[in-house]
Coordinates of C-alpha atoms in Angstrom, one line a residue:
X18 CA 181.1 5.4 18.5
X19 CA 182.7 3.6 16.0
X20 CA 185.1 4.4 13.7
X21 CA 184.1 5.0 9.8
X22 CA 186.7 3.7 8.8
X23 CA 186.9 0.6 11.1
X24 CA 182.9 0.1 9.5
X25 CA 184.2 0.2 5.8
X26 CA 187.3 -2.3 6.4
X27 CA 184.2 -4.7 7.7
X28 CA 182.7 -4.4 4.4
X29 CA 185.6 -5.1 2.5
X30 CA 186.3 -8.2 4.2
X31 CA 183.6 -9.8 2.5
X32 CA 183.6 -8.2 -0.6
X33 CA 187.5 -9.1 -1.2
X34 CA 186.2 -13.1 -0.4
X35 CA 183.4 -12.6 -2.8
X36 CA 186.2 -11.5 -5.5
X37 CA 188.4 -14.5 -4.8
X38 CA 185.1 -16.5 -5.1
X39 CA 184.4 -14.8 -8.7
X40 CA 181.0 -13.9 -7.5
X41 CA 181.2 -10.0 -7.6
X42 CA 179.3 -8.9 -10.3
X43 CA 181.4 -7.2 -13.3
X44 CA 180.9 -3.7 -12.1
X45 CA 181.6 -4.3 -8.4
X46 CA 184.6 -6.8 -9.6
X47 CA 186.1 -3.9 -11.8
X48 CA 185.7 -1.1 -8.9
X49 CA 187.2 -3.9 -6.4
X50 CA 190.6 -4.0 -8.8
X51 CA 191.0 -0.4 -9.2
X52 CA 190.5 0.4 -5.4
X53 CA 193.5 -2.0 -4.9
X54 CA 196.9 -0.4 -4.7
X55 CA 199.9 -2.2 -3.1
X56 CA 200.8 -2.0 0.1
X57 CA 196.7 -0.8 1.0
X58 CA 194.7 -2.5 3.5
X59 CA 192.3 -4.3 0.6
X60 CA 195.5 -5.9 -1.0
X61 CA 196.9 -7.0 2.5
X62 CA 193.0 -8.7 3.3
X63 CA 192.8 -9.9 -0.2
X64 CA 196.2 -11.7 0.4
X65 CA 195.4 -13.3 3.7
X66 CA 192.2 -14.6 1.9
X67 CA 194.1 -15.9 -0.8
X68 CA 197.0 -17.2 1.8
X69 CA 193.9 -18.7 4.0
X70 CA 192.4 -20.3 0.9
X71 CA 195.7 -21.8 -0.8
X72 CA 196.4 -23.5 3.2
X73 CA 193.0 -25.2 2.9
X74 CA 193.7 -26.4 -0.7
X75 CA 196.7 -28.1 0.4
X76 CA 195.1 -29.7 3.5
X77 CA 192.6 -30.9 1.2
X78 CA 194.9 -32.4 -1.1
X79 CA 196.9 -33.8 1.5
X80 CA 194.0 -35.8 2.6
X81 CA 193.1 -37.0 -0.9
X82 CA 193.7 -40.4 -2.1
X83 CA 196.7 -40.5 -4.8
X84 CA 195.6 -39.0 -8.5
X85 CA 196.0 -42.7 -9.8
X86 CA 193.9 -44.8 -7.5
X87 CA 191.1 -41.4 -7.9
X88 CA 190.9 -41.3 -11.5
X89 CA 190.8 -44.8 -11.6
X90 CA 187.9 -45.3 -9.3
X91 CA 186.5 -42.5 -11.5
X92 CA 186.4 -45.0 -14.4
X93 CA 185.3 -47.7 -12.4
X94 CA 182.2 -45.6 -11.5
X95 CA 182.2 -45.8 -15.2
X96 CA 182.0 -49.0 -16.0
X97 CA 177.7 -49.1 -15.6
X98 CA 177.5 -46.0 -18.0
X99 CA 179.7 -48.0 -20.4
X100 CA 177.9 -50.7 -20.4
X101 CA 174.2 -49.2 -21.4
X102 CA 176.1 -47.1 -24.0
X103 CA 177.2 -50.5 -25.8
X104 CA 173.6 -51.7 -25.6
X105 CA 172.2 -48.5 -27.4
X106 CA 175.5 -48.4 -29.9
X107 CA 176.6 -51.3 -31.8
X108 CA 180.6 -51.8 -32.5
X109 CA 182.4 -50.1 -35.8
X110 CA 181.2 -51.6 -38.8
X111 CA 184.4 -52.6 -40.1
X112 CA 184.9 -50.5 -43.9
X113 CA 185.9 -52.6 -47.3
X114 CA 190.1 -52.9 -47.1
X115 CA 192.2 -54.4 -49.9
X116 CA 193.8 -57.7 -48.5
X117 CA 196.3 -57.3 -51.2
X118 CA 197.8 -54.2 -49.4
X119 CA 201.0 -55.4 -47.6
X120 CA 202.5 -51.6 -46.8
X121 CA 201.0 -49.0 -44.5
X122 CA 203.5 -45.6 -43.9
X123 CA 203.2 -44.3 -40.6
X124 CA 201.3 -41.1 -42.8
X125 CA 198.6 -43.5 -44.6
X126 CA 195.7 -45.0 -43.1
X127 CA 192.6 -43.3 -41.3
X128 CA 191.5 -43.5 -37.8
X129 CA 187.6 -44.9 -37.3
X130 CA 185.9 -44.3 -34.4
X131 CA 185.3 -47.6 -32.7
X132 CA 181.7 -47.5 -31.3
X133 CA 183.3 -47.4 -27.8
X134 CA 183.9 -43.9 -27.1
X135 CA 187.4 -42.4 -26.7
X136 CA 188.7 -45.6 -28.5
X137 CA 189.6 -45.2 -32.4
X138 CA 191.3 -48.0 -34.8
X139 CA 193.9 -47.6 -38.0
X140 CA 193.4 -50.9 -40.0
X141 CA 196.7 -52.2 -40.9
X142 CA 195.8 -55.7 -42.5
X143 CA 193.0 -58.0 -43.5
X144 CA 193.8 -61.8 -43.0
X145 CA 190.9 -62.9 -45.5
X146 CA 191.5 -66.5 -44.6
X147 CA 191.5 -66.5 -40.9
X148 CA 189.0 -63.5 -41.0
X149 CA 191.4 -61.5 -38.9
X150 CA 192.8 -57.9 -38.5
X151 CA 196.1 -56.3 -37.7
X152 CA 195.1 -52.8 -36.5
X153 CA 196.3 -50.1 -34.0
X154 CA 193.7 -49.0 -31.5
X155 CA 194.4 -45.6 -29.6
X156 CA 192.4 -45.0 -26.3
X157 CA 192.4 -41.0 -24.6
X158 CA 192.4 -41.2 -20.7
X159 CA 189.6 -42.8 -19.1
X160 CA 188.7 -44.5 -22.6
X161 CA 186.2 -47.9 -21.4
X162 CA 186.0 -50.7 -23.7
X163 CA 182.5 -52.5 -22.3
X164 CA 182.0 -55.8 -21.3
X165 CA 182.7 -58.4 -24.3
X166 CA 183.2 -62.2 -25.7
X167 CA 186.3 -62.6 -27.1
X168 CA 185.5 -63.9 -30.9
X169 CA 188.9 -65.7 -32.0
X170 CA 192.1 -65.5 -30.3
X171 CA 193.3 -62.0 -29.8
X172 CA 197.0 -60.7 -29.6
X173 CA 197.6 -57.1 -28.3
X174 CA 201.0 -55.4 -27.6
X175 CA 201.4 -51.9 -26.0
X176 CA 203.3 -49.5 -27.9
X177 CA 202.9 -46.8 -25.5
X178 CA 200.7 -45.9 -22.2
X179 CA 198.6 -48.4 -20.0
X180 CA 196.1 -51.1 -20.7
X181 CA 193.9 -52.3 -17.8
X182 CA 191.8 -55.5 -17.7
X183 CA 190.0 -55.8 -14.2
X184 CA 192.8 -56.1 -11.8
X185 CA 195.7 -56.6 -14.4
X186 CA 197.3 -54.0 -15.5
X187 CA 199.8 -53.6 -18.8
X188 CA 202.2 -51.2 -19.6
X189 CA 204.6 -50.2 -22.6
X190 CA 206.3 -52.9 -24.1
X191 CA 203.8 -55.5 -22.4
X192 CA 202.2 -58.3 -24.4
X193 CA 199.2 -60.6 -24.3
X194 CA 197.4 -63.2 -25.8
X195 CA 193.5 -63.6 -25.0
X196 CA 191.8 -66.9 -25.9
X197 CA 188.6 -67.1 -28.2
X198 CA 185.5 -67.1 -25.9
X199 CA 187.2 -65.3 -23.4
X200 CA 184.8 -62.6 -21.3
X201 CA 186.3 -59.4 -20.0
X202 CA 184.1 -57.5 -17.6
X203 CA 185.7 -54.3 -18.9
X204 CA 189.3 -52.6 -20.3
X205 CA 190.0 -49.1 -20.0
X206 CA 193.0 -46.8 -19.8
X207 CA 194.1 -44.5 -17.2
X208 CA 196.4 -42.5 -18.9
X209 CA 195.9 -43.0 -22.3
X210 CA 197.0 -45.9 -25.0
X211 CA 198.3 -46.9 -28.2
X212 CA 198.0 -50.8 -29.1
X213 CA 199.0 -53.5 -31.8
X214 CA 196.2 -55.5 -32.4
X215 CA 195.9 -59.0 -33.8
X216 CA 192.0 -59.5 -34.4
X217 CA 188.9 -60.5 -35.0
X218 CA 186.8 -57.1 -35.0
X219 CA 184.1 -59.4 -34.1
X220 CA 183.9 -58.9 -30.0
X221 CA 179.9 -59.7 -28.7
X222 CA 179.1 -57.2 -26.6
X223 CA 178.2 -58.5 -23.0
X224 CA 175.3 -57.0 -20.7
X225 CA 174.3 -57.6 -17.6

């Protein structure tokens, strides 16, 4: 015959995995709680589970590619999403600034959403002559900037964070030129950027 109370440590087996899993319902989950007590059988189960689970976390992590190359194939997946979004969404319509205005304090200005998601812009100055913008352009983690035609020459310096462009990749303190007509499949940022821009504003979006 078996022991009662052999039967009810079966049931609790599950029911202490079911709490780990947040699947007990609200009742059962606050009746679980108050029939722990340290040093009882439940709270010994229910820390084998929880020893048992945080070994297979660690073997699962262990096994993962590194954080860098994941998120980044994240964004890469991406890129397609990005790229329908820019057909449906044009690019900023770039607001009325005063050409005369020669000083910006780090306090003044206003941050416009872009059109790209993730990716706002500060305008700085407005080069009437040359048609060109000096602006800075702050992209969150994962921020895509779709495929585009380079309209004019472009500068861009990276005050801080991580600029990609297909397989080059910039960092704080890095600097570039891009030449007018230039195509870039895609740019995005992995951890996050702040840039200096030297511009047109005028990028033709590119879909394929």
């Amino acid at each position: 015959m078996q022991n009662p109370d052999s039967e009810d440590r079966t049931d609790k087996k599950p029911q202490a995995l079911e709490y780990l899993l947040g699947n007990l319902p609200p009742n059962e989950e606050e009746a679980f709680e108050q029939d722990l007590t340290e040093g009882s059988e439940d709270a010994m189960e229910l820390r084998e589970y929880m020893d048992t689970m945080t070994s297979l976390a660690e073997d699962v992590a262990r096994s993962m590619p590194a954080p860098r190359r994941s998120l980044k194939n994240q964004i890469l997946a991406a890129v397609k999403e990005s790229q329908a979004h820019a057909a449906e969404h044009p690019m900023m319509e770039i607001p009325y600034m005063d050409p005369a205005k020669l000083l910006t304090r780090a306090n003044e200005g206003e941050w416009l959403e872009s059109g790209a998601p993730g990716i706002t812009l500060k305008l700085l100055f407005h080069d009437v002559k040359n048609a060109r913008y000096t602006v800075l352009a702050k992209l969150i983690p994962g921020a895509i900037y779709p495929t585009h035609r380079h309209v004019g020459e472009e500068q861009c310096f990276v005050i801080q964070g991580d600029l990609q462009f297909g397989e080059l990749s910039l960092n704080t303190g890095d600097y570039i030129v891009t030449p007018d007509a230039t195509v870039h499949d895609h740019s995005y940022s992995v951890g996050g950027a702040l840039l200096l821009l030297t511009t047109a504003l005028s990028d033709e979006m590119v879909t394929h």
